[in-house]
Amino acid sequence: MDFFEYYANLFGPRWEALQKALLGENKPKELQIENATPYFLDEASFFAANALGVLPGMDVLDMCAAPGGKTLVLANALKGEGSLQSNDRSPDRRERLRRVVMNSLPENFAKIVTVSGYPGERFGRFRPESFDKILVDAPCSSERHVMNSKEHLSMWSVGRIKRLAVEQGSLLASAVDALRPGGEILYSTCALSPEENDGVVRKILKKRKGLIEVLSIEPLFEGTEQTEFGLHMLPDLCDGRGPIFCAKLKKKA
Ligand SMILES: C[S@@+](CC[C@H](N)C(=O)[O-])C[C@H]1O[C@@H](n2cnc3c(N)ncnc32)[C@H](O)[C@@H]1O
């Protein structure tokens, strides 16, 4: 099955409009923190990072942070108090993340940010119960990006969705273990398929049974869809924003 057949089956008659919106303009938001260089990120991405509810003084982990748009939102919420570990496994993307942290944050906000390059799956084992808040903005199918690239389209397969869902599940399990009791996780992806979104949350609720609960998130944009465990913002209904799925989990105290 090819990419277009797969998503046409998934979305039915909606696919035509969604496909057009995915190829169309997105909705970037300018994020300028004090006098630092402005950074542009999708409004739905801004919303998701903000939904984690970070406050000054907290210890925060951004597990998959590059190129860094959401890290800026988290650092802006910390206001230079507490700590933010912005982690990404890819060396090239991590260099971009370093530049974004250096250029788009004022010095007093950047001083509490540490950039690291561990596989996210390791945090649970090596930093257990260490963070108040964790953002898991997981690697995903990124269909909006794939659709705009012949090279990526040729590499797409149903098997890739399944492999990504397994990886996303491992990252999320690691985040649960690295979280302090009472702490919260925001799981997000820019994937279209439920397998990488609600499906991953459903599995973690089984895998870490009794340890976590799902919190509700108040939607902001018209057209946001409520899913079994979170919110999905898709560009055909959200005026070009997204795609972003987000779900919030709390570790029981
Ligand atoms: C969706 S992107 C993150 C976007 C970023 N949060 C932002 O707002 O700019 C996913 C990132 O996860 C990183 N990644 C992939 N697998 C990883 C792993 N196992 N551990 C840590 N990072 C990983 C990729 O290099 C990529 O930069």
PDB file of C-alpha atoms and ligand atoms in Angstrom:
ATOM      1  CA  MET A   1       0.000   0.000   0.000  1.00  0.00           C
ATOM      2  CA  ASP A   2       1.326   3.474  -0.792  1.00  0.00           C
ATOM      3  CA  PHE A   3       1.214   6.605   1.378  1.00  0.00           C
ATOM      4  CA  PHE A   4      -1.822   8.211  -0.283  1.00  0.00           C
ATOM      5  CA  GLU A   5      -3.850   4.983  -0.311  1.00  0.00           C
ATOM      6  CA  TYR A   6      -3.127   4.421   3.384  1.00  0.00           C
ATOM      7  CA  TYR A   7      -4.250   7.880   4.530  1.00  0.00           C
ATOM      8  CA  ALA A   8      -7.233   7.936   2.140  1.00  0.00           C
ATOM      9  CA  ASN A   9      -8.395   4.712   3.851  1.00  0.00           C
ATOM     10  CA  LEU A  10      -7.751   6.193   7.306  1.00  0.00           C
ATOM     11  CA  PHE A  11      -9.558   9.502   6.767  1.00  0.00           C
ATOM     12  CA  GLY A  12     -12.180   8.532   4.156  1.00  0.00           C
ATOM     13  CA  PRO A  13     -13.903  11.479   2.416  1.00  0.00           C
ATOM     14  CA  ARG A  14     -12.030  13.952   4.660  1.00  0.00           C
ATOM     15  CA  TRP A  15      -8.663  13.040   3.110  1.00  0.00           C
ATOM     16  CA  GLU A  16      -9.021  15.326   0.071  1.00  0.00           C
ATOM     17  CA  ALA A  17      -9.387  18.482   2.179  1.00  0.00           C
ATOM     18  CA  LEU A  18      -6.798  17.332   4.719  1.00  0.00           C
ATOM     19  CA  GLN A  19      -4.270  16.558   1.979  1.00  0.00           C
ATOM     20  CA  LYS A  20      -4.777  20.046   0.504  1.00  0.00           C
ATOM     21  CA  ALA A  21      -4.334  21.655   3.927  1.00  0.00           C
ATOM     22  CA  LEU A  22      -1.187  19.620   4.642  1.00  0.00           C
ATOM     23  CA  LEU A  23       0.358  20.890   1.394  1.00  0.00           C
ATOM     24  CA  GLY A  24      -0.787  24.453   2.085  1.00  0.00           C
ATOM     25  CA  GLU A  25       0.404  27.267   4.344  1.00  0.00           C
ATOM     26  CA  ASN A  26       0.968  26.628   8.039  1.00  0.00           C
ATOM     27  CA  LYS A  27       0.403  29.045  10.933  1.00  0.00           C
ATOM     28  CA  PRO A  28       3.739  30.134  12.391  1.00  0.00           C
ATOM     29  CA  LYS A  29       3.888  32.155  15.581  1.00  0.00           C
ATOM     30  CA  GLU A  30       6.746  34.522  16.292  1.00  0.00           C
ATOM     31  CA  LEU A  31       8.331  33.782  19.636  1.00  0.00           C
ATOM     32  CA  GLN A  32      10.555  36.630  20.762  1.00  0.00           C
ATOM     33  CA  ILE A  33      11.875  36.434  24.298  1.00  0.00           C
ATOM     34  CA  GLU A  34      13.138  39.819  25.472  1.00  0.00           C
ATOM     35  CA  ASN A  35      15.756  41.044  22.975  1.00  0.00           C
ATOM     36  CA  ALA A  36      16.839  37.613  21.687  1.00  0.00           C
ATOM     37  CA  THR A  37      16.516  36.550  18.016  1.00  0.00           C
ATOM     38  CA  PRO A  38      12.873  35.722  17.169  1.00  0.00           C
ATOM     39  CA  TYR A  39      12.000  32.067  16.440  1.00  0.00           C
ATOM     40  CA  PHE A  40       8.999  30.942  14.398  1.00  0.00           C
ATOM     41  CA  LEU A  41       7.052  27.827  15.356  1.00  0.00           C
ATOM     42  CA  ASP A  42       3.644  26.450  14.491  1.00  0.00           C
ATOM     43  CA  GLU A  43       0.922  27.779  16.809  1.00  0.00           C
ATOM     44  CA  ALA A  44      -0.204  24.236  17.636  1.00  0.00           C
ATOM     45  CA  SER A  45       3.379  23.309  18.648  1.00  0.00           C
ATOM     46  CA  PHE A  46       3.493  26.362  20.902  1.00  0.00           C
ATOM     47  CA  PHE A  47       0.172  25.310  22.437  1.00  0.00           C
ATOM     48  CA  ALA A  48       1.403  21.749  23.117  1.00  0.00           C
ATOM     49  CA  ALA A  49       4.620  22.843  24.858  1.00  0.00           C
ATOM     50  CA  ASN A  50       2.679  25.378  26.890  1.00  0.00           C
ATOM     51  CA  ALA A  51       0.155  22.711  27.948  1.00  0.00           C
ATOM     52  CA  LEU A  52       2.867  20.994  30.013  1.00  0.00           C
ATOM     53  CA  GLY A  53       2.337  23.771  32.584  1.00  0.00           C
ATOM     54  CA  VAL A  54       5.968  24.483  33.472  1.00  0.00           C
ATOM     55  CA  LEU A  55       6.556  26.977  36.297  1.00  0.00           C
ATOM     56  CA  PRO A  56       9.734  28.738  37.512  1.00  0.00           C
ATOM     57  CA  GLY A  57      11.848  26.533  39.796  1.00  0.00           C
ATOM     58  CA  MET A  58      10.900  23.160  38.272  1.00  0.00           C
ATOM     59  CA  ASP A  59      13.322  20.532  36.960  1.00  0.00           C
ATOM     60  CA  VAL A  60      12.290  19.905  33.356  1.00  0.00           C
ATOM     61  CA  LEU A  61      13.401  17.445  30.670  1.00  0.00           C
ATOM     62  CA  ASP A  62      12.777  17.992  26.959  1.00  0.00           C
ATOM     63  CA  MET A  63      13.615  14.455  25.830  1.00  0.00           C
ATOM     64  CA  CYS A  64      13.606  14.985  22.024  1.00  0.00           C
ATOM     65  CA  ALA A  65      14.342  18.681  21.782  1.00  0.00           C
ATOM     66  CA  ALA A  66      15.944  19.579  18.433  1.00  0.00           C
ATOM     67  CA  PRO A  67      15.693  21.945  16.626  1.00  0.00           C
ATOM     68  CA  GLY A  68      14.352  23.618  19.756  1.00  0.00           C
ATOM     69  CA  GLY A  69      11.083  25.484  19.246  1.00  0.00           C
ATOM     70  CA  LYS A  70       9.363  23.800  22.177  1.00  0.00           C
ATOM     71  CA  THR A  71      12.481  24.085  24.351  1.00  0.00           C
ATOM     72  CA  LEU A  72      12.200  27.872  23.957  1.00  0.00           C
ATOM     73  CA  VAL A  73       8.605  27.740  25.223  1.00  0.00           C
ATOM     74  CA  LEU A  74       9.705  25.665  28.254  1.00  0.00           C
ATOM     75  CA  ALA A  75      12.714  27.919  28.998  1.00  0.00           C
ATOM     76  CA  ASN A  76      10.500  30.986  28.723  1.00  0.00           C
ATOM     77  CA  ALA A  77       8.145  29.481  31.317  1.00  0.00           C
ATOM     78  CA  LEU A  78      11.040  28.728  33.722  1.00  0.00           C
ATOM     79  CA  LYS A  79      12.238  32.364  33.589  1.00  0.00           C
ATOM     80  CA  GLY A  80      15.807  31.367  34.519  1.00  0.00           C
ATOM     81  CA  GLU A  81      14.788  29.464  37.702  1.00  0.00           C
ATOM     82  CA  GLY A  82      15.038  25.667  38.035  1.00  0.00           C
ATOM     83  CA  SER A  83      16.630  23.536  35.306  1.00  0.00           C
ATOM     84  CA  LEU A  84      15.947  22.454  31.738  1.00  0.00           C
ATOM     85  CA  GLN A  85      17.744  19.521  30.107  1.00  0.00           C
ATOM     86  CA  SER A  86      17.229  19.791  26.348  1.00  0.00           C
ATOM     87  CA  ASN A  87      18.192  16.432  24.943  1.00  0.00           C
ATOM     88  CA  ASP A  88      18.421  15.076  21.395  1.00  0.00           C
ATOM     89  CA  ARG A  89      20.147  11.965  20.104  1.00  0.00           C
ATOM     90  CA  SER A  90      21.084  13.376  16.674  1.00  0.00           C
ATOM     91  CA  PRO A  91      24.461  15.200  16.642  1.00  0.00           C
ATOM     92  CA  ASP A  92      23.566  17.428  13.657  1.00  0.00           C
ATOM     93  CA  ARG A  93      20.192  18.426  15.021  1.00  0.00           C
ATOM     94  CA  ARG A  94      21.748  18.962  18.456  1.00  0.00           C
ATOM     95  CA  GLU A  95      24.104  21.561  16.975  1.00  0.00           C
ATOM     96  CA  ARG A  96      21.076  23.425  15.654  1.00  0.00           C
ATOM     97  CA  LEU A  97      19.464  23.124  19.086  1.00  0.00           C
ATOM     98  CA  ARG A  98      22.565  24.656  20.718  1.00  0.00           C
ATOM     99  CA  ARG A  99      22.426  27.604  18.312  1.00  0.00           C
ATOM    100  CA  VAL A 100      18.698  28.123  18.941  1.00  0.00           C
ATOM    101  CA  VAL A 101      19.238  28.092  22.742  1.00  0.00           C
ATOM    102  CA  MET A 102      22.162  30.501  22.417  1.00  0.00           C
ATOM    103  CA  ASN A 103      20.522  32.914  19.980  1.00  0.00           C
ATOM    104  CA  SER A 104      16.846  32.890  20.881  1.00  0.00           C
ATOM    105  CA  LEU A 105      17.055  32.967  24.688  1.00  0.00           C
ATOM    106  CA  PRO A 106      18.322  35.849  26.803  1.00  0.00           C
ATOM    107  CA  GLU A 107      21.447  34.908  28.772  1.00  0.00           C
ATOM    108  CA  ASN A 108      19.670  34.708  32.135  1.00  0.00           C
ATOM    109  CA  PHE A 109      17.149  32.180  30.678  1.00  0.00           C
ATOM    110  CA  ALA A 110      19.800  30.177  28.776  1.00  0.00           C
ATOM    111  CA  LYS A 111      22.035  29.710  31.833  1.00  0.00           C
ATOM    112  CA  ILE A 112      19.797  26.987  33.299  1.00  0.00           C
ATOM    113  CA  VAL A 113      19.563  25.026  30.000  1.00  0.00           C
ATOM    114  CA  THR A 114      21.825  22.005  29.461  1.00  0.00           C
ATOM    115  CA  VAL A 115      21.984  20.452  25.996  1.00  0.00           C
ATOM    116  CA  SER A 116      22.650  16.683  25.992  1.00  0.00           C
ATOM    117  CA  GLY A 117      22.672  13.843  23.470  1.00  0.00           C
ATOM    118  CA  TYR A 118      21.486  10.644  25.196  1.00  0.00           C
ATOM    119  CA  PRO A 119      19.063   8.147  23.685  1.00  0.00           C
ATOM    120  CA  GLY A 120      15.825   9.174  25.410  1.00  0.00           C
ATOM    121  CA  GLU A 121      15.158   5.528  26.296  1.00  0.00           C
ATOM    122  CA  ARG A 122      17.954   5.708  28.892  1.00  0.00           C
ATOM    123  CA  PHE A 123      16.594   8.425  31.174  1.00  0.00           C
ATOM    124  CA  GLY A 124      14.306   6.091  33.068  1.00  0.00           C
ATOM    125  CA  ARG A 125      17.183   3.830  34.069  1.00  0.00           C
ATOM    126  CA  PHE A 126      19.899   6.429  34.636  1.00  0.00           C
ATOM    127  CA  ARG A 127      17.860   9.386  36.007  1.00  0.00           C
ATOM    128  CA  PRO A 128      14.923   7.722  37.830  1.00  0.00           C
ATOM    129  CA  GLU A 129      12.410  10.051  39.550  1.00  0.00           C
ATOM    130  CA  SER A 130      14.478  13.138  38.685  1.00  0.00           C
ATOM    131  CA  PHE A 131      12.140  15.562  36.874  1.00  0.00           C
ATOM    132  CA  ASP A 132       8.951  17.515  37.704  1.00  0.00           C
ATOM    133  CA  LYS A 133       7.874  17.829  34.061  1.00  0.00           C
ATOM    134  CA  ILE A 134       8.899  15.980  30.899  1.00  0.00           C
ATOM    135  CA  LEU A 135       8.108  16.793  27.293  1.00  0.00           C
ATOM    136  CA  VAL A 136       8.253  13.787  24.964  1.00  0.00           C
ATOM    137  CA  ASP A 137       7.905  15.324  21.498  1.00  0.00           C
ATOM    138  CA  ALA A 138       8.593  12.002  19.862  1.00  0.00           C
ATOM    139  CA  PRO A 139      10.088  11.207  16.458  1.00  0.00           C
ATOM    140  CA  CYS A 140       7.100  10.322  14.271  1.00  0.00           C
ATOM    141  CA  SER A 141       5.844   9.800  10.719  1.00  0.00           C
ATOM    142  CA  SER A 142       5.797  13.603  10.120  1.00  0.00           C
ATOM    143  CA  GLU A 143       3.411  13.204   7.190  1.00  0.00           C
ATOM    144  CA  ARG A 144       3.280  16.942   6.431  1.00  0.00           C
ATOM    145  CA  HIS A 145       7.020  16.864   5.842  1.00  0.00           C
ATOM    146  CA  VAL A 146       6.987  13.498   4.027  1.00  0.00           C
ATOM    147  CA  MET A 147       4.309  14.670   1.572  1.00  0.00           C
ATOM    148  CA  ASN A 148       6.519  17.527   0.494  1.00  0.00           C
ATOM    149  CA  SER A 149       9.548  15.343  -0.268  1.00  0.00           C
ATOM    150  CA  LYS A 150       9.791  12.759  -3.052  1.00  0.00           C
ATOM    151  CA  GLU A 151      12.727  11.132  -1.274  1.00  0.00           C
ATOM    152  CA  HIS A 152      10.822  10.701   2.004  1.00  0.00           C
ATOM    153  CA  LEU A 153       7.690   9.535   0.186  1.00  0.00           C
ATOM    154  CA  SER A 154       9.696   6.741  -1.429  1.00  0.00           C
ATOM    155  CA  MET A 155      10.899   5.582   2.019  1.00  0.00           C
ATOM    156  CA  TRP A 156       7.418   5.557   3.592  1.00  0.00           C
ATOM    157  CA  SER A 157       5.833   2.221   4.584  1.00  0.00           C
ATOM    158  CA  VAL A 158       3.170   0.885   6.946  1.00  0.00           C
ATOM    159  CA  GLY A 159       5.996  -0.958   8.725  1.00  0.00           C
ATOM    160  CA  ARG A 160       7.657   2.382   9.499  1.00  0.00           C
ATOM    161  CA  ILE A 161       4.549   3.509  11.428  1.00  0.00           C
ATOM    162  CA  LYS A 162       4.720   0.319  13.483  1.00  0.00           C
ATOM    163  CA  ARG A 163       8.452   0.724  14.183  1.00  0.00           C
ATOM    164  CA  LEU A 164       7.943   4.348  15.214  1.00  0.00           C
ATOM    165  CA  ALA A 165       5.074   3.402  17.543  1.00  0.00           C
ATOM    166  CA  VAL A 166       7.371   0.922  19.327  1.00  0.00           C
ATOM    167  CA  GLU A 167      10.099   3.590  19.676  1.00  0.00           C
ATOM    168  CA  GLN A 168       7.575   6.155  20.915  1.00  0.00           C
ATOM    169  CA  GLY A 169       6.356   3.640  23.520  1.00  0.00           C
ATOM    170  CA  SER A 170       9.915   3.091  24.801  1.00  0.00           C
ATOM    171  CA  LEU A 171      10.531   6.843  25.060  1.00  0.00           C
ATOM    172  CA  LEU A 172       7.292   7.348  26.942  1.00  0.00           C
ATOM    173  CA  ALA A 173       8.023   4.466  29.359  1.00  0.00           C
ATOM    174  CA  SER A 174      11.451   5.970  30.031  1.00  0.00           C
ATOM    175  CA  ALA A 175       9.802   9.347  30.727  1.00  0.00           C
ATOM    176  CA  VAL A 176       7.379   7.784  33.239  1.00  0.00           C
ATOM    177  CA  ASP A 177      10.327   6.237  35.102  1.00  0.00           C
ATOM    178  CA  ALA A 178      12.352   9.494  35.023  1.00  0.00           C
ATOM    179  CA  LEU A 179       9.428  11.477  36.458  1.00  0.00           C
ATOM    180  CA  ARG A 180       9.048  12.289  40.162  1.00  0.00           C
ATOM    181  CA  PRO A 181       5.832  11.090  41.788  1.00  0.00           C
ATOM    182  CA  GLY A 182       3.216  13.809  41.195  1.00  0.00           C
ATOM    183  CA  GLY A 183       5.084  14.973  38.069  1.00  0.00           C
ATOM    184  CA  GLU A 184       3.597  15.374  34.586  1.00  0.00           C
ATOM    185  CA  ILE A 185       4.432  14.379  31.013  1.00  0.00           C
ATOM    186  CA  LEU A 186       3.264  15.932  27.784  1.00  0.00           C
ATOM    187  CA  TYR A 187       3.416  13.383  24.963  1.00  0.00           C
ATOM    188  CA  SER A 188       3.191  14.924  21.510  1.00  0.00           C
ATOM    189  CA  THR A 189       3.720  14.007  17.867  1.00  0.00           C
ATOM    190  CA  CYS A 190       3.005  15.576  14.493  1.00  0.00           C
ATOM    191  CA  ALA A 191       1.709  12.202  13.222  1.00  0.00           C
ATOM    192  CA  LEU A 192      -1.686  11.652  11.632  1.00  0.00           C
ATOM    193  CA  SER A 193      -2.264   8.031  12.553  1.00  0.00           C
ATOM    194  CA  PRO A 194      -3.899   6.969  15.861  1.00  0.00           C
ATOM    195  CA  GLU A 195      -1.297   4.191  16.156  1.00  0.00           C
ATOM    196  CA  GLU A 196       1.406   6.800  16.950  1.00  0.00           C
ATOM    197  CA  ASN A 197      -0.897   8.906  19.145  1.00  0.00           C
ATOM    198  CA  ASP A 198      -3.691   7.425  21.295  1.00  0.00           C
ATOM    199  CA  GLY A 199      -2.287   3.955  20.541  1.00  0.00           C
ATOM    200  CA  VAL A 200       1.007   4.768  22.291  1.00  0.00           C
ATOM    201  CA  VAL A 201      -0.829   6.235  25.307  1.00  0.00           C
ATOM    202  CA  ARG A 202      -3.089   3.171  25.512  1.00  0.00           C
ATOM    203  CA  LYS A 203      -0.040   0.902  25.638  1.00  0.00           C
ATOM    204  CA  ILE A 204       1.754   2.925  28.343  1.00  0.00           C
ATOM    205  CA  LEU A 205      -1.365   2.846  30.528  1.00  0.00           C
ATOM    206  CA  LYS A 206      -1.075  -0.961  30.382  1.00  0.00           C
ATOM    207  CA  LYS A 207       2.723  -1.116  30.646  1.00  0.00           C
ATOM    208  CA  ARG A 208       2.853   1.178  33.701  1.00  0.00           C
ATOM    209  CA  LYS A 209      -0.530   0.079  35.052  1.00  0.00           C
ATOM    210  CA  GLY A 210      -1.752   1.997  38.122  1.00  0.00           C
ATOM    211  CA  LEU A 211       1.231   4.371  38.015  1.00  0.00           C
ATOM    212  CA  ILE A 212      -0.164   7.073  35.749  1.00  0.00           C
ATOM    213  CA  GLU A 213      -3.419   8.811  34.936  1.00  0.00           C
ATOM    214  CA  VAL A 214      -4.492  10.848  31.913  1.00  0.00           C
ATOM    215  CA  LEU A 215      -5.213  14.546  32.505  1.00  0.00           C
ATOM    216  CA  SER A 216      -7.475  16.590  30.268  1.00  0.00           C
ATOM    217  CA  ILE A 217      -6.161  19.528  28.226  1.00  0.00           C
ATOM    218  CA  GLU A 218      -8.347  22.546  27.508  1.00  0.00           C
ATOM    219  CA  PRO A 219      -8.414  23.113  23.705  1.00  0.00           C
ATOM    220  CA  LEU A 220      -7.558  26.569  22.393  1.00  0.00           C
ATOM    221  CA  PHE A 221      -8.232  26.535  18.652  1.00  0.00           C
ATOM    222  CA  GLU A 222     -11.525  26.007  16.915  1.00  0.00           C
ATOM    223  CA  GLY A 223     -11.444  22.678  15.071  1.00  0.00           C
ATOM    224  CA  THR A 224      -9.349  20.891  17.728  1.00  0.00           C
ATOM    225  CA  GLU A 225     -10.521  17.290  17.995  1.00  0.00           C
ATOM    226  CA  GLN A 226     -10.853  15.459  21.282  1.00  0.00           C
ATOM    227  CA  THR A 227      -9.444  11.935  21.004  1.00  0.00           C
ATOM    228  CA  GLU A 228      -9.629   9.047  23.478  1.00  0.00           C
ATOM    229  CA  PHE A 229      -6.692  10.388  25.546  1.00  0.00           C
ATOM    230  CA  GLY A 230      -5.758  13.814  24.179  1.00  0.00           C
ATOM    231  CA  LEU A 231      -6.238  16.481  21.540  1.00  0.00           C
ATOM    232  CA  HIS A 232      -5.528  16.401  17.807  1.00  0.00           C
ATOM    233  CA  MET A 233      -5.055  19.610  15.843  1.00  0.00           C
ATOM    234  CA  LEU A 234      -5.134  19.043  12.088  1.00  0.00           C
ATOM    235  CA  PRO A 235      -4.695  21.802   9.492  1.00  0.00           C
ATOM    236  CA  ASP A 236      -7.940  21.264   7.548  1.00  0.00           C
ATOM    237  CA  LEU A 237     -10.058  22.058  10.625  1.00  0.00           C
ATOM    238  CA  CYS A 238      -7.573  24.228  12.584  1.00  0.00           C
ATOM    239  CA  ASP A 239      -6.952  26.884   9.945  1.00  0.00           C
ATOM    240  CA  GLY A 240      -3.558  25.543   8.800  1.00  0.00           C
ATOM    241  CA  ARG A 241      -2.198  24.719  12.292  1.00  0.00           C
ATOM    242  CA  GLY A 242      -0.661  21.363  13.104  1.00  0.00           C
ATOM    243  CA  PRO A 243      -0.690  18.455  12.756  1.00  0.00           C
ATOM    244  CA  ILE A 244      -0.118  18.107  16.490  1.00  0.00           C
ATOM    245  CA  PHE A 245      -1.396  15.416  18.811  1.00  0.00           C
ATOM    246  CA  CYS A 246      -0.885  15.946  22.534  1.00  0.00           C
ATOM    247  CA  ALA A 247      -1.796  14.016  25.665  1.00  0.00           C
ATOM    248  CA  LYS A 248      -0.956  14.825  29.289  1.00  0.00           C
ATOM    249  CA  LEU A 249      -0.094  12.177  31.872  1.00  0.00           C
ATOM    250  CA  LYS A 250       0.415  12.467  35.611  1.00  0.00           C
ATOM    251  CA  LYS A 251       2.463  10.088  37.737  1.00  0.00           C
ATOM    252  CA  LYS A 252       0.531   9.254  40.845  1.00  0.00           C
ATOM    253  CA  ALA A 253       2.054  10.585  44.060  1.00  0.00           C
TER     254      ALA A 253
HETATM  255  C1  LIG B   1       9.665  15.821  16.461  1.00  0.00           C
HETATM  256  S1  LIG B   1      11.371  16.096  16.571  1.00  0.00           S
HETATM  257  C2  LIG B   1      11.483  17.179  17.941  1.00  0.00           C
HETATM  258  C3  LIG B   1      11.101  18.607  17.644  1.00  0.00           C
HETATM  259  C4  LIG B   1      11.412  19.557  18.798  1.00  0.00           C
HETATM  260  N1  LIG B   1      10.759  19.134  20.018  1.00  0.00           N
HETATM  261  C5  LIG B   1      11.032  20.993  18.515  1.00  0.00           C
HETATM  262  O1  LIG B   1      10.016  21.466  19.010  1.00  0.00           O
HETATM  263  O2  LIG B   1      11.788  21.651  17.805  1.00  0.00           O
HETATM  264  C6  LIG B   1      11.961  14.597  17.244  1.00  0.00           C
HETATM  265  C7  LIG B   1      13.432  14.623  17.619  1.00  0.00           C
HETATM  266  O3  LIG B   1      13.719  13.407  18.302  1.00  0.00           O
HETATM  267  C8  LIG B   1      15.072  13.079  18.072  1.00  0.00           C
HETATM  268  N2  LIG B   1      15.197  11.648  18.419  1.00  0.00           N
HETATM  269  C9  LIG B   1      14.872  10.564  17.671  1.00  0.00           C
HETATM  270  N3  LIG B   1      15.032   9.431  18.372  1.00  0.00           N
HETATM  271  C10 LIG B   1      15.484   9.798  19.596  1.00  0.00           C
HETATM  272  C11 LIG B   1      15.844   9.077  20.782  1.00  0.00           C
HETATM  273  N4  LIG B   1      15.735   7.751  20.817  1.00  0.00           N
HETATM  274  N5  LIG B   1      16.273   9.768  21.857  1.00  0.00           N
HETATM  275  C12 LIG B   1      16.372  11.112  21.823  1.00  0.00           C
HETATM  276  N6  LIG B   1      16.046  11.857  20.725  1.00  0.00           N
HETATM  277  C13 LIG B   1      15.606  11.208  19.641  1.00  0.00           C
HETATM  278  C14 LIG B   1      15.298  13.422  16.629  1.00  0.00           C
HETATM  279  O4  LIG B   1      16.651  13.671  16.370  1.00  0.00           O
HETATM  280  C15 LIG B   1      14.423  14.693  16.469  1.00  0.00           C
HETATM  281  O5  LIG B   1      15.209  15.838  16.582  1.00  0.00           O
END
